[in-house]
Amino acid sequence: MKFAVASLFAGLALKAAAAATTLDQLASSVDKTESIREIKDVTATFAQLAQFGRYAEMAALFASDGLLVWGNASAKGPDTIRQWLTRDAGDMNGIQPGSLDAIVIATPVVNLAPDGKTAKGRFNGLRFQGDGKGNTRMQGGIYENEYARVDGRWKISVLRYYALYEGNYADGWRNIGHENLGPPPPFHYTPDEAGTPVPLSTVTDKASGNTTDFRTLQYRIDKLNDEDEVRNLQHAYGYYVDRRMWNDVVDLFGNQSGTIEIDNVGHFEGPQRLRTALEQWMGPEGLGQGVLNEHLLFNTIVSIRSNVSLSINNTGIEKLADSRGLEIGLIGDAAKGTASWRFSIFRNTFAKSDGIWRMLNVSISPIMVANYSGGWSNGSMFPSPATISLDKPLFLDYSRDETGKAPMLDGVASLEELERRLNRSAAYDGVENVSNAYGYYMDFIDGKACADMAALHAQEGNKESPFAGFYQTPRRIREACTAAYGTGEITNRSGVSFHWRPQPVIHVSHDGRSANLRARLLQPATGKAAGSAQLRGGMYQDQMALEDGIWRLWSVTIDEFYWGVSSWKDGWSGVKPRAANASNPAPRDLIKQYPPDLLLTEMGDPRETGFQGGSGRYVAWPEIQRMWFGYQNPVSGRVPESYWPLCVPCQHRPEWKLSQHGWLEPPAGPPWI
Ligand SMILES: *[C@@H]1O[C@H](CO)[C@@H](O)[C@H](O)[C@H]1NC(C)=O
Ligand SMILES: *[C@@H]1O[C@H](CO)[C@@H](O)[C@H](O)[C@H]1NC(C)=O
Ligand SMILES: *[C@@H]1O[C@H](CO)[C@@H](O)[C@H](O)[C@H]1NC(C)=O
Ligand SMILES: *[C@@H]1O[C@H](CO)[C@@H](O)[C@H](O)[C@H]1NC(C)=O
Ligand SMILES: *[C@@H]1O[C@H](CO)[C@@H](O)[C@H](O)[C@H]1NC(C)=O
Ligand SMILES: *[C@@H]1O[C@H](CO)[C@@H](O)[C@H](O)[C@H]1NC(C)=O
Ligand SMILES: *[C@@H]1O[C@H](CO)[C@@H](O)[C@H](O)[C@H]1NC(C)=O
Ligand SMILES: *[C@@H]1O[C@H](CO)[C@@H](O)[C@H](O)[C@H]1NC(C)=O
Ligand SMILES: *[C@@H]1O[C@H](CO)[C@@H](O)[C@H](O)[C@H]1NC(C)=O
Ligand SMILES: *[C@@H]1O[C@H](CO)[C@@H](O)[C@H](O)[C@H]1NC(C)=O
Ligand SMILES: *[C@@H]1O[C@H](CO)[C@@H](O)[C@H](O)[C@H]1NC(C)=O
Ligand SMILES: *[C@@H]1O[C@H](CO)[C@@H](O)[C@H](O)[C@H]1NC(C)=O
């Protein structure tokens, strides 16, 4: 069943524009925005608990009549679900010494029903398991979950995992049943719905609880805004780590006495020691040729502490926040032929002073460090399995019950100002939604998906077709897509290259109507044949705009690929460098068939130099390609070496700028509000 979201939301938006927002309407909108966050957090918690074999707590996240459907298996009710989870994991449960159960649930498109009582969410899934005794399992697929609000808390009513690929570590994954893949798992949304922001509510649509107290509302909206900034910091930190940009990482701590603690490695305090910790754990500043230091961040929960004034008087700190999630390190040095996996749990603390969020304490708990060659089949090389704590790091409470917690606030904002601030947080979720919706259509690309993908774009929006160039307007984007993939529907395909867009850094403009987005491209690929597992990565640098009440893609740029495997067996360090004199790959046929509005070659030096289809010599992994950043350091404002802010093609097509079409350009450096 689909919710009639688009028409209904449009009606509400009109009403809201006509009549001034009331406190009750604002309260209900806050409640809905919080609901979307809590639904994401419940889902991340399900994933986080698995690593520690806490199946009873995972089952307790379900409603009393909750249903789990995992591939061809199913279980109903928390107790049966607990039993199934326990039995299915067996010794691959994170408890058995040397075992691993790393569940990744990423890239949400969350849809709240208009009454705010139920919701649906689509996610990408991967699961890496091992028992430490030689047995491994990898699973990949897509979740289409349902959620319900029970006694004020969001619960999972249906967790439906569509199993698409699986395998053991040594052989890599391949399609389930070694068959062709059918059509994509059903979508619960249309392109319009994916971009429909949280609606303002009618007065009769009251939020639950007595949330209409003005002070409490302001406090809750502040928390949502803080959460966005902290999540951006966490994710931006990850991107600096990938490139070993230690100057930028240290900047994120500001001048406060921050700490980095790595279990079984050490405790490091103060700017100089922070750098020592980073170098000791991950190597020197910068990436030499052939070095991979990817740290993919998943299942991230951010929680703003409620009780700060109790604990940190006289420190100048106004607020504290915590983050927790899973970090999957893909480490290697192709020149030496070494490669390894590093699975860790991170739990970090952030502090706000002078109105600026900074990192305070970083805590990394490695749970599995394994050579690429043998993987995690025989357990962790470091730390020794026996020393891995099952109680640490602590889980985060994502509860959003703020009853009685709001302190006296110094300044009280107007209702309109509060609504503006809330709009900025609602934008964060709307942008993430439409970004991920794009990825899901690209996965199972065919004529139908081309139309849906193109419809996600704004009327004057533009998108890059890889290795070719940019097309402007949904019609041109659709036709370029069908020129490459045909107009028909494909219901039976031998393989899929997935387009995950995790770890977003989203900078929303002052009025909440436009945004910049950086997100990873993570591309697990699967096929029917043995040995078809692949994994590679790139980077998206996009802009989004709220057009007629719906979030749309304004500009989509893909910088790819930065790294990858040529075969699962050889891994990322087994890729042979291209010969220095090798000629560049031939231009895509698309360029002749359906010429782009802006060719990558026209963009020339420096933006597209070295990328496939760009100018100059093609730089392919394991050579290191330049990494572009669209924003300055979020704390210090340090300008990155390769800096290309805002809409990427707009330096060559100024008429494509957001600001030429009635939108604000989102900020590319501090201050972020
Ligand atoms: C269920 O799926 C698993 C793979 O995920 C497969 O091994 C098993 O044979 C399937 N069972 C049935 C009854 O189809
Ligand atoms: C708020 O809710 C609590 C618990 O339901 C209730 O005890 C209290 O009287 C309510 N306060 C107001 C101002 O309505
Ligand atoms: C640290 O303090 C110095 C001196 O006040 C200042 O120049 C610098 O910008 C600060 N660094 C950060 C990252 O805030
Ligand atoms: C403050 O809140 C955190 C969780 O947000 C909790 O762990 C801690 O015990 C609380 N401290 C006090 C003093 O209430
Ligand atoms: C912090 O300050 C508040 C009021 O300024 C006071 O009530 C509280 O006891 C102080 N907390 C500590 C731990 O000193
Ligand atoms: C940060 O880490 C230091 C050193 O471990 C510790 O003393 C301090 O309490 C931590 N701060 C917070 C807010 O957790
Ligand atoms: C990991 O790989 C390196 C290089 O291939 C090798 O020297 C080392 O013995 C391996 N360690 C384990 C525990 O397999
Ligand atoms: C795991 O250990 C077993 C038994 O010692 C050994 O036979 C096997 O080769 C090991 N596997 C890997 C991948 O190292
Ligand atoms: C918040 O967003 C709604 C929906 O887009 C819009 O109608 C309203 O004017 C915005 N409020 C402010 C203060 O910007
Ligand atoms: C995300 O998309 C769904 C439609 O699938 C929509 O119902 C929901 O409101 C969107 N969320 C946001 C925050 O825009
Ligand atoms: C899918 O393709 C396979 C071979 O590629 C074929 O055996 C099968 O019948 C096809 N299924 C459908 C539904 O077209
Ligand atoms: C590249 O150089 C090698 C020797 O260094 C030579 O054998 C090869 O033919 C050259 N290839 C091209 C495309 O020039």
PDB file of N, CA, C and O in Angstrom, residues 259-260 292 381 625 642:
ATOM      1  N   THR A 259      40.702  14.077  23.366  1.00  0.00           N
ATOM      2  CA  THR A 259      41.369  12.792  23.573  1.00  0.00           C
ATOM      3  C   THR A 259      41.008  11.812  22.458  1.00  0.00           C
ATOM      4  O   THR A 259      39.927  11.892  21.881  1.00  0.00           O
ATOM      5  N   ILE A 260      41.944  10.914  22.175  1.00  0.00           N
ATOM      6  CA  ILE A 260      41.655   9.763  21.323  1.00  0.00           C
ATOM      7  C   ILE A 260      42.072   8.533  22.105  1.00  0.00           C
ATOM      8  O   ILE A 260      43.204   8.461  22.611  1.00  0.00           O
ATOM      9  N   LEU A 292      45.467   2.610   0.756  1.00  0.00           N
ATOM     10  CA  LEU A 292      44.031   2.718   1.007  1.00  0.00           C
ATOM     11  C   LEU A 292      43.804   2.816   2.510  1.00  0.00           C
ATOM     12  O   LEU A 292      44.352   2.026   3.282  1.00  0.00           O
ATOM     13  N   MET A 381      43.265 -10.819  14.358  1.00  0.00           N
ATOM     14  CA  MET A 381      44.708 -10.790  14.639  1.00  0.00           C
ATOM     15  C   MET A 381      44.991  -9.845  15.793  1.00  0.00           C
ATOM     16  O   MET A 381      45.947 -10.004  16.526  1.00  0.00           O
ATOM     17  N   GLN A 625      44.041   9.352  -6.873  1.00  0.00           N
ATOM     18  CA  GLN A 625      43.418  10.477  -7.566  1.00  0.00           C
ATOM     19  C   GLN A 625      43.121  11.585  -6.551  1.00  0.00           C
ATOM     20  O   GLN A 625      42.822  11.315  -5.385  1.00  0.00           O
ATOM     21  N   SER A 642      42.164  20.730  -2.464  1.00  0.00           N
ATOM     22  CA  SER A 642      41.340  20.620  -3.672  1.00  0.00           C
ATOM     23  C   SER A 642      39.924  21.028  -3.293  1.00  0.00           C
ATOM     24  O   SER A 642      39.154  20.231  -2.773  1.00  0.00           O
TER      25      SER A 642
END
